[in-house]
CSV table of C-alpha atoms in Angstrom, one decimal:
chain,number,residue,atom,x,y,z
A,450,GLU,CA,78.1,114.2,85.9
A,451,ALA,CA,77.6,111.3,88.0
A,452,GLN,CA,80.9,110.5,89.7
A,453,VAL,CA,82.6,109.7,92.9
A,454,THR,CA,85.1,111.6,93.8
A,455,GLN,CA,88.7,111.2,96.4
A,456,ASN,CA,90.8,113.8,97.9
A,457,PRO,CA,93.6,113.8,97.9
A,458,ARG,CA,94.6,112.3,95.2
A,459,TYR,CA,98.4,112.3,96.1
A,460,LEU,CA,99.7,112.1,99.8
A,461,ILE,CA,103.0,111.6,101.4
A,462,THR,CA,102.9,111.6,105.1
A,463,VAL,CA,105.0,110.3,108.1
A,464,THR,CA,104.1,107.6,110.8
A,465,GLY,CA,101.8,108.6,113.0
A,466,LYS,CA,100.4,111.6,111.8
A,467,LYS,CA,96.6,111.3,111.3
A,468,LEU,CA,94.9,112.0,108.0
A,469,THR,CA,91.4,111.5,106.3
A,470,VAL,CA,90.7,110.4,102.7
A,471,THR,CA,87.3,112.0,101.6
A,472,CYS,CA,85.2,110.3,99.3
A,473,SER,CA,81.8,111.8,98.1
A,474,GLN,CA,79.5,110.2,95.2
A,475,ASN,CA,76.6,112.3,93.6
A,476,MET,CA,74.8,109.7,92.4
A,477,ASN,CA,72.5,109.0,96.0
A,478,HIS,CA,73.7,105.7,95.8
A,479,GLU,CA,73.4,103.6,99.1
A,480,TYR,CA,76.6,101.7,99.1
A,481,MET,CA,79.8,103.1,99.4
A,482,SER,CA,83.2,101.3,100.1
A,483,TRP,CA,86.5,101.6,100.4
A,484,TYR,CA,89.6,99.1,98.6
A,485,ARG,CA,93.3,99.3,98.7
A,486,GLN,CA,95.2,97.9,95.6
A,487,ASP,CA,98.7,96.4,96.2
A,488,PRO,CA,101.2,94.6,93.8
A,489,GLY,CA,100.0,91.2,93.3
A,490,LEU,CA,97.4,91.2,95.8
A,491,GLY,CA,94.8,93.1,94.0
A,492,LEU,CA,92.3,95.1,95.2
A,493,ARG,CA,91.0,94.3,99.0
A,494,GLN,CA,87.9,95.7,100.4
A,495,ILE,CA,88.9,97.8,103.7
A,496,TYR,CA,85.0,98.7,104.7
A,497,TYR,CA,82.0,99.2,103.2
A,498,SER,CA,78.7,100.7,104.2
A,499,MET,CA,75.1,99.6,103.1
A,500,ASN,CA,73.8,103.1,104.0
A,501,VAL,CA,74.0,106.3,106.5
A,502,GLU,CA,75.6,105.0,109.8
A,503,VAL,CA,75.2,101.3,108.6
A,504,THR,CA,79.3,100.5,108.0
A,505,ASP,CA,81.0,97.2,108.5
A,506,LYS,CA,84.6,95.7,108.0
A,507,GLY,CA,85.9,94.3,104.7
A,508,ASP,CA,89.0,91.8,104.8
A,509,VAL,CA,91.6,94.2,105.9
A,510,PRO,CA,90.3,96.5,108.3
A,511,GLU,CA,93.0,97.1,111.0
A,512,GLY,CA,94.2,100.6,111.0
A,513,TYR,CA,91.4,102.1,109.2
A,514,LYS,CA,88.0,103.8,110.7
A,515,VAL,CA,85.2,105.1,108.5
A,516,SER,CA,81.9,107.0,109.3
A,517,ARG,CA,78.8,107.4,107.4
A,518,LYS,CA,77.3,110.4,108.4
A,519,GLU,CA,75.6,111.5,105.0
A,520,LYS,CA,74.8,109.2,102.4
A,521,ARG,CA,77.1,111.0,99.7
A,522,ASN,CA,80.0,111.2,102.2
A,523,PHE,CA,82.4,107.9,103.1
A,524,PRO,CA,85.7,109.3,104.7
A,525,LEU,CA,88.7,106.9,105.4
A,526,ILE,CA,90.5,107.9,108.7
A,527,LEU,CA,94.0,106.6,109.6
A,528,GLU,CA,94.7,107.8,113.4
A,529,SER,CA,98.0,106.4,113.3
A,530,PRO,CA,99.5,105.6,109.2
A,531,SER,CA,102.5,103.3,109.3
A,532,PRO,CA,104.7,102.3,106.3
A,533,ASN,CA,102.4,99.0,105.8
A,534,GLN,CA,99.6,101.2,104.7
A,535,THR,CA,101.6,103.2,101.7
A,536,SER,CA,98.8,101.7,98.9
A,537,LEU,CA,96.8,103.0,96.3
A,538,TYR,CA,93.1,103.6,97.8
A,539,PHE,CA,90.0,103.5,95.9
A,540,CYS,CA,86.3,104.5,96.9
A,541,ALA,CA,83.3,103.0,95.4
A,542,SER,CA,79.7,103.0,95.4
A,543,ARG,CA,76.7,101.3,94.1
A,544,LEU,CA,73.3,101.8,94.1
A,545,GLU,CA,71.7,99.9,96.1
A,546,ALA,CA,73.4,97.9,99.4
A,547,GLY,CA,71.8,94.7,98.6
A,548,GLY,CA,71.8,95.0,94.6
A,549,LEU,CA,73.9,92.1,93.6
A,550,ALA,CA,74.0,92.8,89.8
A,551,ASP,CA,74.7,96.4,90.4
A,552,THR,CA,77.4,98.2,88.8
A,553,GLN,CA,80.4,99.8,91.6
A,554,TYR,CA,81.3,103.0,90.5
A,555,PHE,CA,85.1,104.0,91.3
A,556,GLY,CA,86.7,107.5,92.0
A,557,PRO,CA,90.3,108.1,90.6
A,558,GLY,CA,92.1,106.6,93.5
A,559,THR,CA,94.3,108.4,96.0
A,560,ARG,CA,98.0,107.4,95.9
A,561,LEU,CA,99.0,107.1,100.0
A,562,THR,CA,103.1,107.2,101.1
A,563,VAL,CA,103.7,106.8,104.6
A,564,LEU,CA,107.1,107.6,105.1
B,311,ARG,CA,93.9,79.5,99.1
B,312,LYS,CA,92.7,83.2,97.9
B,313,GLU,CA,89.3,83.3,97.3
B,314,VAL,CA,89.3,84.5,94.0
B,315,GLU,CA,92.2,83.9,91.9
B,316,GLN,CA,93.6,84.7,88.3
B,317,ASP,CA,96.5,83.7,86.0
B,318,PRO,CA,98.6,87.3,86.4
B,319,GLY,CA,100.0,87.0,83.3
B,320,PRO,CA,101.1,88.8,81.1
B,321,PHE,CA,99.3,87.8,78.2
B,322,ASN,CA,101.4,89.1,74.9
B,323,VAL,CA,98.8,88.3,71.5
B,324,PRO,CA,99.0,90.0,68.5
B,325,GLU,CA,96.1,92.4,66.9
B,326,GLY,CA,93.2,90.1,65.5
B,327,ALA,CA,94.0,87.9,68.2
B,328,THR,CA,91.5,85.8,70.8
B,329,VAL,CA,92.2,85.6,74.1
B,330,ALA,CA,90.7,84.2,77.4
B,331,PHE,CA,90.8,84.6,80.7
B,332,ASN,CA,90.1,82.3,83.8
B,333,CYS,CA,89.0,83.5,87.0
B,334,THR,CA,87.9,80.7,89.7
B,335,TYR,CA,86.4,81.5,93.1
B,336,SER,CA,86.4,79.2,96.4
B,337,ASN,CA,83.2,80.0,97.9
B,338,SER,CA,80.2,78.3,96.3
B,339,ALA,CA,77.7,80.6,98.1
B,340,SER,CA,79.0,83.4,95.8
B,341,GLN,CA,76.0,85.3,94.1
B,342,SER,CA,77.0,87.9,91.4
B,343,PHE,CA,80.3,88.0,89.0
B,344,PHE,CA,82.2,91.2,87.4
B,345,TRP,CA,84.8,91.3,84.7
B,346,TYR,CA,86.5,95.1,85.2
B,347,ARG,CA,89.2,96.5,82.8
B,348,GLN,CA,91.4,98.5,84.9
B,349,ASP,CA,94.1,101.3,82.8
B,350,CYS,CA,97.3,101.7,84.4
B,351,ARG,CA,97.1,104.0,87.8
B,352,LYS,CA,92.9,104.5,87.2
B,353,GLU,CA,90.3,103.3,88.8
B,354,PRO,CA,88.6,100.0,87.6
B,355,LYS,CA,86.0,100.3,85.3
B,356,LEU,CA,82.9,97.4,84.4
B,357,LEU,CA,83.4,95.6,81.7
B,358,MET,CA,80.5,93.0,82.0
B,359,SER,CA,78.8,91.2,84.4
B,360,VAL,CA,78.7,87.7,84.1
B,361,TYR,CA,75.6,85.7,84.2
B,362,SER,CA,74.7,81.8,84.0
B,363,SER,CA,73.4,82.2,80.5
B,364,GLY,CA,76.6,83.9,79.5
B,365,ASN,CA,76.7,87.4,78.0
B,366,GLU,CA,78.6,88.8,75.2
B,367,ASP,CA,78.8,92.8,74.2
B,368,GLY,CA,80.6,92.8,70.9
B,369,ARG,CA,84.1,91.1,71.0
B,370,PHE,CA,83.8,90.4,74.6
B,371,THR,CA,81.9,87.5,76.2
B,372,ALA,CA,81.5,86.5,79.7
B,373,GLN,CA,80.5,82.8,81.0
B,374,LEU,CA,79.8,81.6,84.4
B,375,ASN,CA,80.4,77.8,85.5
B,376,ARG,CA,78.7,77.3,88.6
B,377,ALA,CA,79.3,73.6,89.2
B,378,SER,CA,83.1,74.5,88.6
B,379,GLN,CA,83.4,77.6,90.2
B,380,TYR,CA,84.7,79.9,87.3
B,381,ILE,CA,84.3,82.5,85.1
B,382,SER,CA,85.6,83.5,81.8
B,383,LEU,CA,86.4,86.4,79.5
B,384,LEU,CA,87.2,86.3,76.0
B,385,ILE,CA,87.8,88.6,73.7
B,386,ARG,CA,87.8,88.4,69.9
B,387,ASP,CA,89.7,90.3,67.0
B,388,SER,CA,91.9,92.1,70.0
B,389,LYS,CA,92.8,95.5,69.7
B,390,LEU,CA,96.1,97.6,70.8
B,391,SER,CA,93.2,99.6,73.0
B,392,ASP,CA,92.3,96.4,74.9
B,393,SER,CA,95.8,96.3,76.6
B,394,ALA,CA,95.0,96.5,80.3
B,395,THR,CA,94.6,94.7,83.6
B,396,TYR,CA,91.2,92.6,83.6
B,397,LEU,CA,90.1,92.2,87.2
B,398,CYS,CA,87.4,89.7,87.8
B,399,ALA,CA,85.3,90.0,91.2
B,400,VAL,CA,82.5,88.3,93.1
B,401,ASN,CA,80.1,89.3,95.3
B,402,GLY,CA,79.4,87.3,98.5
B,403,ALA,CA,76.4,85.8,99.9
B,404,GLY,CA,74.3,89.0,100.6
B,405,GLY,CA,76.1,90.9,98.3
B,406,PHE,CA,77.7,92.9,100.6
B,407,LYS,CA,81.4,92.1,100.7
B,408,THR,CA,83.1,91.9,96.9
B,409,ILE,CA,86.2,89.7,96.3
B,410,PHE,CA,88.5,90.9,93.3
B,411,GLY,CA,90.8,88.8,91.9
B,412,ALA,CA,94.7,90.1,91.4
B,413,GLY,CA,94.2,90.9,87.6
B,414,THR,CA,95.6,89.7,84.5
B,415,ARG,CA,97.5,91.4,82.5
B,416,LEU,CA,96.7,91.9,78.8
B,417,PHE,CA,99.1,92.9,76.2
B,418,VAL,CA,98.0,93.2,72.8
B,419,LYS,CA,100.8,94.2,69.7
B,420,ALA,CA,100.6,95.5,66.5
């Protein structure tokens, strides 16, 4: 089954404790992206990747890191989480980096709470 | 001003009603446009792409007005199952960045 998976689905942590949210897709998609969703603000793009070893900042990259060492995986790293990073996070992928009309497929989301 | 703006609603409509949502975007260089549906606490799923010529899929019609920089979604004969949040999304020049609206909440009642 074609899908985007994220782990963990739920996480409660404390300020400053490094964490990684994994994202994996099995569709051989070039493009992957991370979003956060907050009430009243909608989905905001954190980082995106056009292919292996090619990443760039979205609109809200502060406090986050990403890497794309393999085509299928795009982990989101919070080196020192803070309470303002409490949010619902979605990973997404689409077939081609320049595929303007391509559908983005979203993972099921990770609900992160930073105390 | 936000790059992509939607009326947050909520829109409360009876079954069978026709409802329309608009979404405005500020970047005239935007290249592609989409409507997504999101159920509570779930991931967004593509509802329709939006083309200059307009497109229709059953009870759903999407249109793009480049001159006025807005996209619209029309839902005819609303069903209870249409209750959800509808997000518009705009790809900027180059297509790498996607900007989402904050969503419009729809409640369809029996």
